[in-house]
Structures are given as structure tokens and as C-alpha cells.
PDB file of C-alpha atoms in Angstrom:
ATOM      1  CA  MET A 451      -1.453 -28.889 -14.381  1.00  0.00           C
ATOM      2  CA  ALA A 452      -4.924 -27.518 -13.674  1.00  0.00           C
ATOM      3  CA  VAL A 453      -5.293 -26.534 -10.033  1.00  0.00           C
ATOM      4  CA  PHE A 454      -7.772 -23.684  -9.917  1.00  0.00           C
ATOM      5  CA  THR A 455     -10.302 -24.780 -12.561  1.00  0.00           C
ATOM      6  CA  PRO A 456     -11.284 -28.034 -10.774  1.00  0.00           C
ATOM      7  CA  LEU A 457     -11.516 -26.107  -7.501  1.00  0.00           C
ATOM      8  CA  TYR A 458     -13.680 -23.494  -9.218  1.00  0.00           C
ATOM      9  CA  ASP A 459     -15.965 -26.228 -10.612  1.00  0.00           C
ATOM     10  CA  ARG A 460     -16.330 -27.768  -7.159  1.00  0.00           C
ATOM     11  CA  VAL A 461     -17.132 -24.405  -5.550  1.00  0.00           C
ATOM     12  CA  LEU A 462     -19.652 -23.685  -8.299  1.00  0.00           C
ATOM     13  CA  ARG A 463     -21.413 -26.964  -7.472  1.00  0.00           C
ATOM     14  CA  TRP A 464     -21.344 -26.109  -3.766  1.00  0.00           C
ATOM     15  CA  SER A 465     -22.831 -22.693  -4.498  1.00  0.00           C
ATOM     16  CA  ALA A 466     -26.071 -24.363  -5.593  1.00  0.00           C
ATOM     17  CA  HIS A 467     -26.405 -26.206  -2.277  1.00  0.00           C
ATOM     18  CA  ARG A 468     -29.173 -24.968  -0.008  1.00  0.00           C
ATOM     19  CA  ARG A 469     -26.676 -24.426   2.823  1.00  0.00           C
ATOM     20  CA  ALA A 470     -24.194 -22.533   0.635  1.00  0.00           C
ATOM     21  CA  PRO A 471     -24.804 -19.160   2.372  1.00  0.00           C
ATOM     22  CA  TRP A 472     -23.936 -20.802   5.695  1.00  0.00           C
ATOM     23  CA  LEU A 473     -20.725 -22.215   4.216  1.00  0.00           C
ATOM     24  CA  LEU A 474     -19.898 -18.808   2.775  1.00  0.00           C
ATOM     25  CA  GLY A 475     -20.427 -17.199   6.182  1.00  0.00           C
ATOM     26  CA  ALA A 476     -18.275 -19.806   7.924  1.00  0.00           C
ATOM     27  CA  LEU A 477     -15.476 -19.369   5.374  1.00  0.00           C
ATOM     28  CA  SER A 478     -15.655 -15.565   5.696  1.00  0.00           C
ATOM     29  CA  PHE A 479     -15.507 -15.751   9.489  1.00  0.00           C
ATOM     30  CA  ALA A 480     -12.583 -18.180   9.512  1.00  0.00           C
ATOM     31  CA  GLU A 481     -10.559 -16.301   6.888  1.00  0.00           C
ATOM     32  CA  SER A 482     -10.546 -13.103   8.935  1.00  0.00           C
ATOM     33  CA  SER A 483      -8.887 -14.695  11.933  1.00  0.00           C
ATOM     34  CA  PHE A 484      -7.091 -17.938  11.102  1.00  0.00           C
ATOM     35  CA  PHE A 485      -7.945 -19.607   7.756  1.00  0.00           C
ATOM     36  CA  PRO A 486      -5.836 -18.918   4.615  1.00  0.00           C
ATOM     37  CA  ILE A 487      -8.470 -19.081   1.827  1.00  0.00           C
ATOM     38  CA  PRO A 488     -10.326 -15.818   1.060  1.00  0.00           C
ATOM     39  CA  PRO A 489     -14.133 -15.914   0.793  1.00  0.00           C
ATOM     40  CA  ASP A 490     -14.010 -14.414  -2.707  1.00  0.00           C
ATOM     41  CA  VAL A 491     -13.416 -17.925  -4.072  1.00  0.00           C
ATOM     42  CA  MET A 492     -16.912 -18.857  -2.939  1.00  0.00           C
ATOM     43  CA  LEU A 493     -18.621 -15.471  -3.218  1.00  0.00           C
ATOM     44  CA  ALA A 494     -17.692 -15.063  -6.898  1.00  0.00           C
ATOM     45  CA  PRO A 495     -19.262 -18.266  -8.254  1.00  0.00           C
ATOM     46  CA  MET A 496     -22.253 -17.904  -5.935  1.00  0.00           C
ATOM     47  CA  SER A 497     -22.873 -14.394  -7.278  1.00  0.00           C
ATOM     48  CA  ILE A 498     -22.693 -15.717 -10.829  1.00  0.00           C
ATOM     49  CA  ALA A 499     -24.989 -18.650 -10.063  1.00  0.00           C
ATOM     50  CA  ARG A 500     -27.470 -16.510  -8.091  1.00  0.00           C
ATOM     51  CA  PRO A 501     -27.239 -12.936  -9.386  1.00  0.00           C
ATOM     52  CA  LYS A 502     -30.458 -11.855  -7.653  1.00  0.00           C
ATOM     53  CA  ARG A 503     -28.969 -12.888  -4.307  1.00  0.00           C
ATOM     54  CA  ALA A 504     -25.560 -11.264  -4.827  1.00  0.00           C
ATOM     55  CA  VAL A 505     -26.189  -8.313  -2.509  1.00  0.00           C
ATOM     56  CA  ARG A 506     -27.471 -10.654   0.203  1.00  0.00           C
ATOM     57  CA  LEU A 507     -24.405 -12.858  -0.249  1.00  0.00           C
ATOM     58  CA  ALA A 508     -22.096  -9.821  -0.040  1.00  0.00           C
ATOM     59  CA  THR A 509     -23.849  -8.781   3.170  1.00  0.00           C
ATOM     60  CA  ILE A 510     -23.373 -12.242   4.691  1.00  0.00           C
ATOM     61  CA  THR A 511     -19.726 -12.240   3.624  1.00  0.00           C
ATOM     62  CA  THR A 512     -19.099  -8.754   5.010  1.00  0.00           C
ATOM     63  CA  LEU A 513     -20.794  -9.275   8.378  1.00  0.00           C
ATOM     64  CA  THR A 514     -19.244 -12.674   9.046  1.00  0.00           C
ATOM     65  CA  SER A 515     -15.839 -11.450   7.883  1.00  0.00           C
ATOM     66  CA  VAL A 516     -15.996  -8.525  10.305  1.00  0.00           C
ATOM     67  CA  ALA A 517     -17.137 -10.886  13.082  1.00  0.00           C
ATOM     68  CA  GLY A 518     -14.116 -13.082  12.290  1.00  0.00           C
ATOM     69  CA  GLY A 519     -11.983  -9.944  12.298  1.00  0.00           C
ATOM     70  CA  ILE A 520     -13.201  -9.210  15.824  1.00  0.00           C
ATOM     71  CA  LEU A 521     -12.103 -12.724  16.815  1.00  0.00           C
ATOM     72  CA  GLY A 522      -8.706 -11.993  15.236  1.00  0.00           C
ATOM     73  CA  TYR A 523      -8.563  -8.737  17.204  1.00  0.00           C
ATOM     74  CA  LEU A 524      -9.303 -10.636  20.427  1.00  0.00           C
ATOM     75  CA  ILE A 525      -6.648 -13.227  19.562  1.00  0.00           C
ATOM     76  CA  GLY A 526      -4.110 -10.416  19.208  1.00  0.00           C
ATOM     77  CA  LEU A 527      -5.326  -8.637  22.317  1.00  0.00           C
ATOM     78  CA  LEU A 528      -5.574 -11.638  24.639  1.00  0.00           C
ATOM     79  CA  GLY A 529      -3.469 -14.413  23.173  1.00  0.00           C
ATOM     80  CA  LEU A 530      -0.667 -13.012  21.041  1.00  0.00           C
ATOM     81  CA  GLU A 531       2.011 -14.983  22.882  1.00  0.00           C
ATOM     82  CA  LEU A 532       0.180 -18.210  21.947  1.00  0.00           C
ATOM     83  CA  VAL A 533      -0.435 -17.235  18.324  1.00  0.00           C
ATOM     84  CA  LEU A 534       2.829 -15.475  17.441  1.00  0.00           C
ATOM     85  CA  PRO A 535       4.741 -18.764  16.902  1.00  0.00           C
ATOM     86  CA  LEU A 536       1.996 -19.859  14.474  1.00  0.00           C
ATOM     87  CA  ILE A 537       2.249 -16.532  12.612  1.00  0.00           C
ATOM     88  CA  ILE A 538       6.003 -17.018  12.334  1.00  0.00           C
ATOM     89  CA  ASP A 539       5.694 -20.667  11.231  1.00  0.00           C
ATOM     90  CA  ALA A 540       3.129 -19.710   8.564  1.00  0.00           C
ATOM     91  CA  GLY A 541       5.590 -17.164   7.147  1.00  0.00           C
ATOM     92  CA  TYR A 542       3.434 -14.166   8.086  1.00  0.00           C
ATOM     93  CA  GLU A 543       5.929 -12.590  10.512  1.00  0.00           C
ATOM     94  CA  PRO A 544       7.220  -9.944   8.050  1.00  0.00           C
ATOM     95  CA  ALA A 545       3.635  -8.995   7.161  1.00  0.00           C
ATOM     96  CA  TYR A 546       2.716  -8.921  10.847  1.00  0.00           C
ATOM     97  CA  GLU A 547       5.657  -6.629  11.712  1.00  0.00           C
ATOM     98  CA  GLN A 548       4.833  -4.386   8.751  1.00  0.00           C
ATOM     99  CA  ALA A 549       1.204  -4.226   9.900  1.00  0.00           C
ATOM    100  CA  ARG A 550       2.322  -3.176  13.389  1.00  0.00           C
ATOM    101  CA  SER A 551       4.479  -0.439  11.871  1.00  0.00           C
ATOM    102  CA  TRP A 552       1.637   0.794   9.691  1.00  0.00           C
ATOM    103  CA  PHE A 553      -0.769   0.867  12.635  1.00  0.00           C
ATOM    104  CA  THR A 554       1.604   3.185  14.451  1.00  0.00           C
ATOM    105  CA  GLN A 555       1.566   5.586  11.499  1.00  0.00           C
ATOM    106  CA  TRP A 556      -1.934   5.324  10.013  1.00  0.00           C
ATOM    107  CA  GLY A 557      -4.265   3.370  12.345  1.00  0.00           C
ATOM    108  CA  PHE A 558      -7.820   3.420  10.939  1.00  0.00           C
ATOM    109  CA  TRP A 559      -6.676   3.736   7.315  1.00  0.00           C
ATOM    110  CA  VAL A 560      -4.555   0.595   7.537  1.00  0.00           C
ATOM    111  CA  VAL A 561      -7.576  -1.496   8.523  1.00  0.00           C
ATOM    112  CA  LEU A 562      -9.668   0.084   5.778  1.00  0.00           C
ATOM    113  CA  VAL A 563      -7.087  -0.644   3.069  1.00  0.00           C
ATOM    114  CA  ALA A 564      -6.268  -4.124   4.425  1.00  0.00           C
ATOM    115  CA  GLY A 565      -9.961  -5.006   4.411  1.00  0.00           C
ATOM    116  CA  PHE A 566     -10.195  -4.186   0.725  1.00  0.00           C
ATOM    117  CA  SER A 567      -6.836  -5.496  -0.466  1.00  0.00           C
ATOM    118  CA  PRO A 568      -5.635  -9.047  -1.170  1.00  0.00           C
ATOM    119  CA  ILE A 569      -3.191  -8.773   1.757  1.00  0.00           C
ATOM    120  CA  PRO A 570      -4.112 -11.440   4.369  1.00  0.00           C
ATOM    121  CA  TYR A 571      -6.673  -9.596   6.495  1.00  0.00           C
ATOM    122  CA  LYS A 572      -6.095 -11.892   9.484  1.00  0.00           C
ATOM    123  CA  VAL A 573      -2.577 -10.464   9.904  1.00  0.00           C
ATOM    124  CA  PHE A 574      -4.084  -7.009  10.376  1.00  0.00           C
ATOM    125  CA  THR A 575      -6.865  -8.124  12.712  1.00  0.00           C
ATOM    126  CA  ILE A 576      -4.383  -9.869  15.010  1.00  0.00           C
ATOM    127  CA  ALA A 577      -1.926  -6.957  14.834  1.00  0.00           C
ATOM    128  CA  ALA A 578      -4.730  -4.494  15.624  1.00  0.00           C
ATOM    129  CA  GLY A 579      -5.597  -6.448  18.757  1.00  0.00           C
ATOM    130  CA  ALA A 580      -1.949  -6.835  19.776  1.00  0.00           C
ATOM    131  CA  MET A 581      -1.520  -3.078  19.536  1.00  0.00           C
ATOM    132  CA  ALA A 582      -4.875  -2.445  21.248  1.00  0.00           C
ATOM    133  CA  VAL A 583      -6.066  -0.276  18.369  1.00  0.00           C
ATOM    134  CA  ALA A 584      -9.299   1.523  19.284  1.00  0.00           C
ATOM    135  CA  TRP A 585     -12.065  -1.068  18.899  1.00  0.00           C
ATOM    136  CA  LEU A 586     -14.871   1.004  17.342  1.00  0.00           C
ATOM    137  CA  PRO A 587     -12.708   2.570  14.597  1.00  0.00           C
ATOM    138  CA  PHE A 588     -11.332  -0.946  13.911  1.00  0.00           C
ATOM    139  CA  VAL A 589     -14.857  -2.310  13.415  1.00  0.00           C
ATOM    140  CA  ILE A 590     -15.962   0.653  11.273  1.00  0.00           C
ATOM    141  CA  ALA A 591     -12.864   0.437   9.058  1.00  0.00           C
ATOM    142  CA  SER A 592     -13.380  -3.322   8.739  1.00  0.00           C
ATOM    143  CA  LEU A 593     -17.013  -2.865   7.709  1.00  0.00           C
ATOM    144  CA  LEU A 594     -16.068  -0.254   5.123  1.00  0.00           C
ATOM    145  CA  GLY A 595     -13.045  -2.080   3.687  1.00  0.00           C
ATOM    146  CA  ARG A 596     -14.500  -5.573   3.664  1.00  0.00           C
ATOM    147  CA  GLY A 597     -17.900  -4.317   2.532  1.00  0.00           C
ATOM    148  CA  ALA A 598     -16.417  -2.373  -0.391  1.00  0.00           C
ATOM    149  CA  ARG A 599     -14.473  -5.415  -1.527  1.00  0.00           C
ATOM    150  CA  PHE A 600     -17.252  -7.984  -1.222  1.00  0.00           C
ATOM    151  CA  TYR A 601     -20.024  -5.794  -2.637  1.00  0.00           C
ATOM    152  CA  LEU A 602     -17.774  -4.933  -5.588  1.00  0.00           C
ATOM    153  CA  VAL A 603     -17.025  -8.600  -6.300  1.00  0.00           C
ATOM    154  CA  ALA A 604     -20.654  -9.673  -5.877  1.00  0.00           C
ATOM    155  CA  THR A 605     -22.230  -6.890  -7.933  1.00  0.00           C
ATOM    156  CA  LEU A 606     -19.725  -7.098 -10.790  1.00  0.00           C
ATOM    157  CA  LEU A 607     -20.141 -10.846 -11.117  1.00  0.00           C
ATOM    158  CA  ALA A 608     -23.909 -10.686 -10.652  1.00  0.00           C
ATOM    159  CA  TRP A 609     -24.030  -8.053 -13.380  1.00  0.00           C
ATOM    160  CA  GLY A 610     -22.115 -10.437 -15.656  1.00  0.00           C
ATOM    161  CA  GLY A 611     -24.399 -13.234 -14.447  1.00  0.00           C
ATOM    162  CA  PRO A 612     -24.410 -16.662 -16.032  1.00  0.00           C
ATOM    163  CA  ARG A 613     -22.926 -15.290 -19.257  1.00  0.00           C
ATOM    164  CA  ALA A 614     -19.737 -14.385 -17.304  1.00  0.00           C
ATOM    165  CA  GLU A 615     -19.331 -17.931 -16.018  1.00  0.00           C
ATOM    166  CA  PRO A 616     -17.808 -19.463 -19.187  1.00  0.00           C
ATOM    167  CA  TRP A 617     -15.315 -16.591 -19.436  1.00  0.00           C
ATOM    168  CA  LEU A 618     -14.390 -16.875 -15.749  1.00  0.00           C
ATOM    169  CA  ARG A 619     -13.987 -20.644 -16.018  1.00  0.00           C
ATOM    170  CA  ARG A 620     -11.868 -20.332 -19.167  1.00  0.00           C
ATOM    171  CA  TYR A 621      -9.423 -17.973 -17.433  1.00  0.00           C
ATOM    172  CA  MET A 622      -9.598 -19.463 -13.918  1.00  0.00           C
ATOM    173  CA  GLU A 623      -6.102 -20.980 -14.063  1.00  0.00           C
ATOM    174  CA  ARG A 624      -4.579 -17.667 -15.138  1.00  0.00           C
ATOM    175  CA  ILE A 625      -6.578 -15.721 -12.554  1.00  0.00           C
ATOM    176  CA  GLY A 626      -5.646 -18.196  -9.821  1.00  0.00           C
ATOM    177  CA  TRP A 627      -1.928 -18.213 -10.592  1.00  0.00           C
ATOM    178  CA  LEU A 628      -1.889 -14.440 -11.053  1.00  0.00           C
ATOM    179  CA  SER A 629      -3.476 -14.110  -7.583  1.00  0.00           C
ATOM    180  CA  VAL A 630      -0.819 -16.401  -6.091  1.00  0.00           C
ATOM    181  CA  ILE A 631       1.975 -14.402  -7.752  1.00  0.00           C
ATOM    182  CA  LEU A 632       0.428 -11.125  -6.582  1.00  0.00           C
ATOM    183  CA  LEU A 633       0.197 -12.440  -3.031  1.00  0.00           C
ATOM    184  CA  LEU A 634       3.840 -13.578  -3.136  1.00  0.00           C
ATOM    185  CA  VAL A 635       4.947 -10.191  -4.449  1.00  0.00           C
ATOM    186  CA  ILE A 636       3.044  -8.456  -1.644  1.00  0.00           C
ATOM    187  CA  VAL A 637       4.533 -10.739   1.003  1.00  0.00           C
ATOM    188  CA  LEU A 638       8.041 -10.207  -0.416  1.00  0.00           C
ATOM    189  CA  ALA A 639       7.523  -6.437  -0.574  1.00  0.00           C
ATOM    190  CA  LEU A 640       6.338  -6.397   3.031  1.00  0.00           C
ATOM    191  CA  SER A 641       9.292  -8.466   4.182  1.00  0.00           C
ATOM    192  CA  LEU A 642      11.906  -6.117   2.677  1.00  0.00           C
TER     193      LEU A 642
END
């Protein structure tokens, strides 16, 4: 059953649309505070399709992701009691509790690593707000972590350019399922 390859083909078609950077920005913003799909799924094919615009696309992704992270921070700071049931229902409670524990120990470094890793960033933005983590270090760590991740993805795929597209498409199912398994392993590890 092919799940990821048809989705990849659709996103690749969308990446050629003239409003694609706006869609990428909206996805990046939403993912950092409430939406479950990471912007990499759109950034990667867009960087392949438009290698000369990859750095610009990574900048859009980074800035809108950090802006969404600030919204997540505000949700945690001002509305945790409204959002906590949703976090629990979505199965993110163990990750949320682990994030709170890590903030107590490592603060800035947790945001930096979470911004770069495949761990759901929104869990950390909301937890940072709930714990009233210092705002400026939160924003700086978010810029560094998210920026490192998105610039790495964009530049690597732009470097591969259109010749990387057939390879990526050929292995999209494996990459997609491997990502799902990795995410499940992370969630299970955090919940133990």
C-alpha cells in the first residue's frame, strides 16, 4: 500500500504553484504550535524543484516556524488549561511531561535540540510557555535549532537538485515509514 509516494507527488506538484512559498510558511507556522505534519514534507520537494530558491525557502520555513513556536509558547503561557486535554487526547502527554522535566534541567539546550530533531516541536513550545521559560533565549534557541534543520534539508536537496528527485521518489515509501517508526520509538522512549 503506497501512502507516502502519492503524497510526495502531490506536494511536488504544489511546489510549482506560484503561492507555494505562502503554503510552506503557513504549514511551518501551524506545525510549530498545533498541526501534526512537519514542514520538511513540503520544503524538501520545493528545494529539489527550485534549487536556486532553497535558501530563501529555508528562511521562510525557519521564520514562520519560529513565529508559530511563539504562538505555541503563548498557548502554554496563557491557555494551558484549555490545551492540556487536547495534548492528552492526541497522545502527547508523555512527551509533554518529559519536555517539562528537561526544561527544568537544561532550558535553552532543550529548545535548541527539539528545534532540530524530529520530536514534535509543538510539544516543546507549549511546555516552554507553560513553564514560563525566558522568552528571548527561547526565541534564539528556536531560531538556531529550526534554522539548522531547515537550512540543512534545503541545501542538501538543492545540491542534489532535480537529479535527486527520482532517487527520493523511489525511496519515499521507505523514508516515510522509517520516519513514522522513528517517531513512534521516540514517543515510546519519552513515555517510559
